[in-house]
């Protein structure tokens, strides 16, 4: 459906969800006004490439996706280094810490999340303790890694893993502390977790389970060592923490926009307030694939959300339906997470197995079912068969018997 001429669109957050939305709005309506606002100093860059930048595998230029000129050509007004502090849904205006207010006909909120900081004795006021979310975090991490011999990483998340590999590839000895018995507790199981430990240990990482980082002991303003929950000491001149994200909707506190973990939207990505949409990591969206709301922190999901939000902000009525996929290198192997892969979801059952891999390593595969329907999968090792499995998830293929489920391990 064609958009109204001269419509005003405001997009908060210039990540992949927000920038894609701006680009699609411009395509569908040459006459509209688009404001894209971010507190960061950069146009869109690829967060998924930050781990490879940290490792030294690619230069900073390869992380950037857009430049400022592109926004000028697209007539998208990009406002950087500016926080949105308030939204007035009754007056349809967005308030900025500097300038504004900006009036809107339709608003997209795609502000993602900010990393949870390390809050233990000795952390406050000590330098070289980093989260890993932004390009600036990555530049700081690289500078610190180049001056360090020992690092401690903390957490059982993807980000903790990426930090561990990044320091390791920079030649820094890494001790990786994880409270739980294995990595990615919400997706894997003990067997898959053990395989990850084997891969990291093989590359020289000291993997420690059942211990949390309890205290930082600094010397000269930077870490000297850390003390774990069992009282053990590990040397570290730099610390990387992957303790999860807090989704950024505090600035909506005095609005009637429904929020839970994220900003709650329907399958059209619209909130309970007409004309206000949310997308990407922040959106707690109604997923027609599984019949309930959830958030999803993946690049492909944020990109696809950006497109659907644009179509609907411009007057369309397109539901979101996709099989989200997350792929990432793991030292010299890979992990792929497809669809809904939640070990802690009581509505799902799963089967998993570790098998000999093609190139002498090991392949781990886990499949998730809702009732008899295949809804998700995890592959560690060879990605062969990934596309077929995504298609089986997309089409709602059913696996009623153990023999049927067993057959999935042979999909290549
Ligand atoms: C290190 C790292 C590695 C990753 N690797 C992978 C991977 O391998 N595969 C994968 O699928 N996904 C990966 N992800 C996740 C993926 O990058 C995210 O899911 C995706 O970038 C989310 O995009 P988004 O547009 O929703 O939000 P974001 O990219 O988070 O963008 C939101 C923007 O809004 C800004 N903002 C927040 N609040 C305000 C405010 N009040 N006013 C103005 N601006 C504001 C933020 O600063 C940010 O710039 C990785 C993430 C990280 C950090």
Coordinates of C-alpha atoms and ligand atoms in Angstrom, one line a residue:
X1 CA 0.0 0.0 0.0
X2 CA 1.4 3.5 -0.9
X3 CA 2.3 5.7 2.1
X4 CA 0.8 9.1 2.7
X5 CA 2.9 11.8 1.1
X6 CA 4.9 13.9 3.5
X7 CA 4.5 11.6 6.5
X8 CA 7.0 12.1 9.4
X9 CA 8.8 9.1 10.7
X10 CA 11.1 9.0 13.7
X11 CA 13.3 6.0 14.4
X12 CA 15.1 5.6 17.7
X13 CA 18.2 3.5 17.4
X14 CA 20.4 3.2 14.2
X15 CA 21.3 -0.5 14.5
X16 CA 20.4 -2.9 11.8
X17 CA 16.7 -2.8 12.7
X18 CA 16.4 1.0 12.7
X19 CA 18.6 1.7 9.7
X20 CA 16.9 -1.0 7.6
X21 CA 13.6 0.5 8.6
X22 CA 14.8 3.9 7.4
X23 CA 16.0 2.5 4.2
X24 CA 12.8 0.7 3.4
X25 CA 10.7 3.7 4.3
X26 CA 12.6 5.9 1.9
X27 CA 12.1 3.2 -0.9
X28 CA 8.4 3.2 -0.4
X29 CA 7.9 6.9 0.0
X30 CA 10.2 9.4 -1.7
X31 CA 8.4 12.4 -0.1
X32 CA 8.5 11.4 3.6
X33 CA 10.7 12.9 6.3
X34 CA 12.8 10.4 8.3
X35 CA 14.8 11.1 11.5
X36 CA 17.1 8.4 12.7
X37 CA 18.6 9.0 16.2
X38 CA 21.4 7.3 18.1
X39 CA 23.5 8.0 21.1
X40 CA 26.5 6.4 19.4
X41 CA 28.9 8.5 17.2
X42 CA 28.8 6.1 14.2
X43 CA 26.5 5.3 11.3
X44 CA 25.4 1.7 11.1
X45 CA 28.2 -0.8 11.7
X46 CA 28.1 -4.6 11.9
X47 CA 28.0 -5.8 15.5
X48 CA 28.4 -9.4 14.3
X49 CA 31.9 -8.4 12.9
X50 CA 33.1 -6.9 16.2
X51 CA 34.5 -10.3 17.4
X52 CA 36.7 -10.6 14.3
X53 CA 37.8 -7.0 14.7
X54 CA 38.7 -7.8 18.3
X55 CA 40.7 -10.9 17.2
X56 CA 42.6 -8.8 14.6
X57 CA 41.1 -10.7 11.7
X58 CA 39.6 -7.7 10.0
X59 CA 40.3 -3.9 10.1
X60 CA 37.8 -1.3 11.4
X61 CA 36.7 -0.3 7.9
X62 CA 35.3 -3.8 7.4
X63 CA 33.1 -3.3 10.4
X64 CA 31.3 -0.3 9.0
X65 CA 28.2 -0.8 6.9
X66 CA 27.0 2.7 6.2
X67 CA 28.7 6.1 6.1
X68 CA 27.3 9.6 6.7
X69 CA 27.1 10.4 3.0
X70 CA 24.7 7.5 2.4
X71 CA 22.2 9.1 4.8
X72 CA 22.5 12.4 3.0
X73 CA 21.8 10.7 -0.4
X74 CA 18.9 8.8 1.1
X75 CA 17.6 12.0 2.7
X76 CA 17.6 10.3 6.1
X77 CA 18.4 12.8 8.9
X78 CA 20.9 10.9 11.1
X79 CA 21.3 12.5 14.5
X80 CA 24.3 11.0 16.4
X81 CA 25.6 11.3 19.9
X82 CA 22.1 12.2 21.1
X83 CA 20.0 10.2 23.6
X84 CA 16.2 10.2 23.3
X85 CA 15.1 11.0 26.8
X86 CA 11.3 10.9 26.5
X87 CA 8.4 10.0 24.2
X88 CA 5.0 11.7 24.4
X89 CA 2.6 9.3 22.7
X90 CA -0.4 11.6 23.2
X91 CA 1.4 14.6 21.5
X92 CA 3.2 12.3 19.1
X93 CA 6.6 13.7 19.7
X94 CA 10.1 12.5 20.7
X95 CA 12.2 14.5 23.1
X96 CA 16.0 14.5 22.8
X97 CA 18.7 15.4 25.4
X98 CA 19.9 18.0 22.8
X99 CA 17.4 19.8 20.6
X100 CA 13.9 18.5 19.6
X101 CA 11.1 17.8 20.1
X102 CA 10.6 15.8 16.9
X103 CA 6.9 15.3 15.9
X104 CA 6.0 11.9 14.3
X105 CA 3.2 10.2 12.4
X106 CA 4.8 6.8 13.0
X107 CA 7.5 5.9 15.5
X108 CA 9.9 3.0 15.6
X109 CA 11.7 2.2 18.9
X110 CA 14.7 -0.1 18.1
X111 CA 17.1 0.8 20.9
X112 CA 18.5 -2.8 21.6
X113 CA 20.1 -3.3 25.0
X114 CA 23.0 -2.2 27.1
X115 CA 25.4 -4.6 28.7
X116 CA 25.1 -5.4 32.4
X117 CA 28.2 -4.1 34.1
X118 CA 30.4 -6.1 36.5
X119 CA 29.3 -5.1 40.0
X120 CA 31.7 -6.7 42.5
X121 CA 34.1 -5.2 45.1
X122 CA 37.1 -3.6 43.4
X123 CA 35.4 -3.1 40.0
X124 CA 34.2 0.5 40.4
X125 CA 36.9 2.9 39.6
X126 CA 39.2 0.2 38.1
X127 CA 40.1 0.7 34.4
X128 CA 40.3 -2.1 31.8
X129 CA 37.0 -3.9 32.8
X130 CA 34.9 -4.1 29.6
X131 CA 31.6 -5.2 28.3
X132 CA 31.5 -6.1 24.6
X133 CA 28.6 -4.5 22.7
X134 CA 29.8 -1.4 20.8
X135 CA 32.5 -0.4 18.4
X136 CA 34.0 1.8 21.1
X137 CA 34.0 -1.2 23.6
X138 CA 36.0 -3.1 20.9
X139 CA 38.6 -0.4 20.4
X140 CA 39.1 -0.2 24.2
X141 CA 39.4 -4.0 24.4
X142 CA 42.0 -4.2 21.6
X143 CA 44.1 -1.4 23.2
X144 CA 44.0 -3.2 26.6
X145 CA 44.7 -6.7 25.1
X146 CA 47.8 -5.3 23.4
X147 CA 49.2 -4.3 26.8
X148 CA 48.1 -7.4 28.8
X149 CA 49.5 -10.9 29.4
X150 CA 46.5 -12.3 31.3
X151 CA 42.8 -11.8 30.9
X152 CA 39.8 -13.1 32.9
X153 CA 36.5 -13.4 31.1
X154 CA 33.2 -14.0 33.0
X155 CA 29.9 -15.4 31.9
X156 CA 28.3 -18.3 30.1
X157 CA 26.9 -16.2 27.2
X158 CA 27.8 -15.9 23.5
X159 CA 29.5 -12.6 24.4
X160 CA 31.7 -14.2 27.1
X161 CA 32.8 -16.8 24.5
X162 CA 33.6 -14.1 21.9
X163 CA 35.7 -12.2 24.5
X164 CA 37.5 -15.3 25.4
X165 CA 38.4 -16.1 21.8
X166 CA 39.3 -12.5 21.1
X167 CA 41.8 -12.3 23.9
X168 CA 43.2 -15.7 23.0
X169 CA 43.8 -14.8 19.4
X170 CA 45.6 -11.6 20.6
X171 CA 48.0 -13.9 22.4
X172 CA 46.7 -13.1 25.9
X173 CA 46.3 -16.0 28.4
X174 CA 42.6 -16.3 29.2
X175 CA 40.9 -17.7 32.3
X176 CA 37.2 -18.1 31.5
X177 CA 35.0 -18.2 34.6
X178 CA 31.5 -19.6 34.3
X179 CA 29.1 -20.0 37.1
X180 CA 27.2 -22.9 35.4
X181 CA 28.3 -26.4 34.5
X182 CA 28.5 -25.6 30.8
X183 CA 28.4 -22.8 28.2
X184 CA 25.0 -21.6 26.8
X185 CA 23.0 -23.3 29.4
X186 CA 19.8 -22.0 27.9
X187 CA 20.5 -23.7 24.6
X188 CA 23.0 -26.6 24.9
X189 CA 23.2 -29.5 27.3
X190 CA 26.1 -31.1 29.2
X191 CA 27.3 -33.0 26.1
X192 CA 27.4 -29.9 23.9
X193 CA 28.9 -27.8 26.7
X194 CA 31.7 -30.3 27.1
X195 CA 32.5 -30.1 23.4
X196 CA 32.8 -26.3 23.7
X197 CA 35.2 -26.7 26.7
X198 CA 37.3 -29.2 24.6
X199 CA 37.6 -26.7 21.7
X200 CA 38.5 -23.7 24.0
X201 CA 41.0 -25.8 26.1
X202 CA 42.6 -27.2 22.9
X203 CA 43.4 -23.5 22.0
X204 CA 45.0 -22.8 25.4
X205 CA 42.1 -21.3 27.3
X206 CA 41.7 -22.1 31.0
X207 CA 38.0 -23.0 31.3
X208 CA 36.7 -22.9 34.9
X209 CA 33.1 -24.0 35.8
X210 CA 31.2 -23.4 39.0
X211 CA 33.1 -20.2 39.9
X212 CA 32.0 -16.6 39.6
X213 CA 34.1 -13.5 39.6
X214 CA 33.6 -12.2 43.1
X215 CA 36.3 -9.5 43.5
X216 CA 38.7 -7.5 41.4
X217 CA 42.0 -6.6 43.1
X218 CA 43.6 -3.7 41.3
X219 CA 47.1 -2.3 41.2
X220 CA 47.8 1.1 39.7
X221 CA 44.2 1.6 38.5
X222 CA 44.0 -1.6 36.4
X223 CA 43.2 -5.2 37.5
X224 CA 46.0 -7.2 39.0
X225 CA 44.1 -10.4 39.8
X226 CA 40.6 -11.5 40.5
X227 CA 39.2 -13.6 43.3
X228 CA 36.5 -16.2 42.4
X229 CA 33.6 -17.4 44.5
X230 CA 35.6 -20.3 45.7
X231 CA 38.4 -18.0 46.9
X232 CA 40.8 -18.9 44.1
X233 CA 43.0 -16.1 42.6
X234 CA 43.5 -15.7 38.8
X235 CA 45.9 -13.1 37.3
X236 CA 44.3 -10.5 35.0
X237 CA 45.4 -7.1 33.7
X238 CA 42.2 -6.9 31.6
X239 CA 38.7 -8.3 32.3
X240 CA 35.9 -8.9 29.8
X241 CA 32.3 -9.5 31.0
X242 CA 29.4 -11.1 29.2
X243 CA 26.7 -10.9 31.8
X244 CA 23.7 -10.2 29.5
X245 CA 21.9 -7.2 28.3
X246 CA 19.2 -4.9 29.9
X247 CA 16.9 -3.9 27.1
X248 CA 16.7 -0.1 26.6
X249 CA 13.2 1.0 27.4
X250 CA 13.7 3.0 30.7
X251 CA 13.1 6.2 28.7
X252 CA 9.5 5.0 28.0
X253 CA 8.7 4.8 31.7
X254 CA 6.1 7.6 31.7
X255 CA 4.4 6.3 28.5
X256 CA 1.5 3.9 28.2
X257 CA 3.6 1.7 25.9
X258 CA 3.4 -1.9 27.2
X259 CA 6.8 -3.2 28.4
X260 CA 7.8 -6.5 29.9
X261 CA 11.4 -7.8 29.3
X262 CA 11.2 -5.8 26.0
X263 CA 8.7 -3.5 24.3
X264 CA 5.6 -5.7 23.7
X265 CA 4.4 -5.8 20.1
X266 CA 2.0 -7.9 18.0
X267 CA 3.0 -9.9 14.9
X268 CA 2.8 -6.6 12.9
X269 CA 5.4 -5.2 15.3
X270 CA 3.0 -2.5 16.6
X271 CA 2.7 -1.7 20.3
X272 CA -0.5 -1.2 22.2
X273 CA -0.3 2.4 21.1
X274 CA -1.3 2.9 17.4
X275 CA 1.5 4.2 15.2
X276 CA 4.2 3.2 17.7
X277 CA 6.3 0.1 16.6
X278 CA 9.3 -1.7 18.0
X279 CA 11.9 -4.0 16.3
X280 CA 15.1 -5.9 16.8
X281 CA 16.6 -7.0 20.1
X282 CA 14.2 -4.7 22.0
X283 CA 10.9 -6.1 20.6
X284 CA 9.1 -8.7 22.6
X285 CA 7.1 -9.8 19.6
X286 CA 4.3 -12.2 19.0
X287 CA 5.9 -15.1 17.2
X288 CA 3.4 -16.9 15.0
X289 CA 5.8 -19.8 14.7
X290 CA 5.4 -20.7 18.4
X291 CA 2.3 -18.9 19.4
X292 CA 3.7 -16.6 22.1
X293 CA 5.7 -13.5 22.7
X294 CA 9.4 -13.5 23.2
X295 CA 12.6 -11.5 22.5
X296 CA 15.3 -12.6 20.0
X297 CA 18.8 -11.2 20.0
X298 CA 20.0 -12.0 16.5
X299 CA 21.2 -9.9 13.5
X300 CA 18.9 -11.6 11.0
X301 CA 15.9 -11.2 13.2
X302 CA 16.6 -7.5 13.7
X303 CA 17.1 -6.9 10.0
X304 CA 13.8 -8.8 9.1
X305 CA 12.0 -6.8 11.8
X306 CA 13.3 -3.5 10.3
X307 CA 11.7 -4.4 7.0
X308 CA 8.3 -5.5 8.4
X309 CA 8.1 -2.5 10.7
X310 CA 8.8 -0.1 7.7
X311 CA 6.0 -1.8 5.6
X312 CA 3.5 -1.4 8.4
X313 CA 4.5 2.1 9.5
X314 CA 3.9 3.1 5.8
X315 CA 0.3 1.7 6.0
X316 CA 0.8 -2.0 5.2
X317 CA -0.4 -5.0 7.3
X318 CA 2.4 -7.6 7.0
X319 CA 2.8 -10.1 9.8
X320 CA 6.4 -11.1 10.9
X321 CA 7.2 -14.8 10.2
X322 CA 10.8 -16.0 10.0
X323 CA 13.0 -18.8 11.2
X324 CA 15.8 -16.9 13.1
X325 CA 19.3 -18.2 12.6
X326 CA 22.5 -17.3 14.5
X327 CA 25.8 -18.5 13.2
X328 CA 29.2 -17.8 14.7
X329 CA 32.7 -19.2 14.4
X330 CA 34.1 -21.0 17.5
X331 CA 37.9 -21.0 17.2
X332 CA 38.3 -23.4 14.2
X333 CA 34.8 -24.7 14.1
X334 CA 31.2 -23.2 14.0
X335 CA 28.0 -22.9 15.9
X336 CA 24.6 -22.4 14.3
X337 CA 21.4 -21.9 16.2
X338 CA 18.2 -22.1 14.2
X339 CA 14.6 -21.3 15.2
X340 CA 13.5 -21.7 18.8
X341 CA 16.3 -23.4 20.8
X342 CA 15.5 -22.9 24.5
X343 CA 16.5 -25.7 26.9
X344 CA 14.7 -24.0 29.7
X345 CA 11.4 -23.7 27.8
X346 CA 9.0 -26.3 29.4
X347 CA 6.9 -26.4 26.2
X348 CA 9.8 -27.9 24.2
X349 CA 11.3 -31.3 24.1
X350 CA 14.7 -32.1 22.5
X351 CA 17.1 -34.8 21.3
X352 CA 20.8 -34.4 21.0
X353 CA 23.9 -36.3 19.9
X354 CA 27.7 -35.9 19.4
X355 CA 29.0 -37.6 16.3
X356 CA 32.4 -37.9 14.6
X357 CA 32.9 -34.8 12.3
X358 CA 34.0 -34.8 8.7
X359 CA 37.5 -33.4 9.4
X360 CA 38.4 -35.4 12.4
X361 CA 36.7 -33.2 15.0
X362 CA 33.2 -33.7 16.5
X363 CA 29.8 -32.6 15.4
X364 CA 27.1 -31.9 18.0
X365 CA 23.4 -31.6 17.0
X366 CA 20.4 -30.8 19.0
X367 CA 16.8 -30.6 17.8
X368 CA 13.9 -28.9 19.6
X369 CA 10.2 -29.9 19.2
X370 CA 6.9 -28.3 20.2
X371 CA 4.6 -31.2 20.4
X372 CA 5.7 -33.2 17.3
X373 CA 6.7 -30.1 15.3
X374 CA 10.4 -29.3 14.7
X375 CA 10.9 -25.7 15.9
X376 CA 14.6 -25.3 16.4
X377 CA 18.1 -26.8 16.1
X378 CA 21.7 -26.3 17.2
X379 CA 24.7 -27.5 15.2
X380 CA 28.3 -27.3 16.5
X381 CA 30.9 -28.4 13.9
X382 CA 29.9 -29.0 10.3
X383 CA 27.1 -26.7 9.2
X384 CA 26.0 -29.2 6.5
X385 CA 22.3 -29.6 6.3
X386 CA 21.6 -26.3 8.0
X387 CA 19.5 -24.9 5.1
X388 CA 17.4 -28.1 4.9
X389 CA 16.8 -28.0 8.6
X390 CA 15.7 -24.3 8.5
X391 CA 13.3 -25.3 5.7
X392 CA 11.9 -28.1 7.8
X393 CA 11.4 -25.7 10.7
X394 CA 9.8 -23.1 8.3
X395 CA 7.3 -25.7 6.9
X396 CA 6.3 -27.0 10.4
X397 CA 7.6 -30.6 9.7
X398 CA 6.3 -33.2 12.2
X399 CA 8.4 -35.9 14.0
X400 CA 6.1 -38.1 16.0
X401 CA 8.3 -41.2 16.8
X402 CA 11.8 -41.6 18.2
X403 CA 12.8 -43.2 14.9
X404 CA 11.5 -40.1 13.0
X405 CA 13.5 -37.8 15.3
X406 CA 16.6 -40.1 14.9
X407 CA 16.4 -39.5 11.2
X408 CA 17.1 -35.8 11.6
X409 CA 20.7 -36.6 12.7
X410 CA 21.3 -37.9 9.1
X411 CA 20.2 -34.6 7.4
X412 CA 23.1 -33.2 5.4
Ligands
LIG1 C1 29.9 -8.6 20.1 C2 28.6 -9.1 19.5 C3 28.6 -10.2 18.6 C4 27.4 -10.6 18.0 N1 27.4 -11.7 17.2 C5 26.3 -12.1 16.6 C6 26.3 -13.2 15.7 O1 27.3 -13.8 15.4 N2 25.1 -13.5 15.1 C7 23.9 -12.9 15.3 O2 22.9 -13.2 14.8 N3 23.9 -11.8 16.2 C8 25.0 -11.5 16.9 N4 25.0 -10.4 17.8 C9 23.7 -9.8 18.1 C10 23.3 -8.8 17.0 O3 24.4 -7.9 16.8 C11 22.1 -8.0 17.5 O4 21.0 -8.9 17.7 C12 21.7 -6.9 16.6 O5 22.8 -6.0 16.3 C13 20.5 -6.0 17.2 O6 20.2 -4.9 16.4 P1 19.2 -3.8 16.8 O7 19.1 -2.9 15.7 O8 18.0 -4.4 17.4 O9 19.9 -3.1 18.1 P2 21.3 -2.4 18.3 O10 22.3 -2.9 17.3 O11 21.6 -2.7 19.7 O12 21.1 -0.9 18.1 C14 20.4 0.0 19.0 C15 21.0 1.3 19.0 O13 20.2 2.2 19.7 C16 21.0 3.0 20.6 N5 20.2 3.6 21.7 C17 19.8 2.9 22.8 N6 19.0 3.7 23.6 C18 19.0 4.9 22.9 C19 18.3 6.1 23.2 N7 17.6 6.3 24.3 N8 18.5 7.2 22.3 C20 19.2 7.0 21.2 N9 19.8 5.9 20.9 C21 19.7 4.8 21.7 C22 22.1 2.1 21.0 O14 23.2 2.7 21.6 C23 22.4 1.4 19.7 O15 23.3 2.1 18.9 C24 26.2 -10.0 18.4 C25 26.2 -8.9 19.2 C26 27.4 -8.4 19.8 C27 27.4 -7.2 20.7

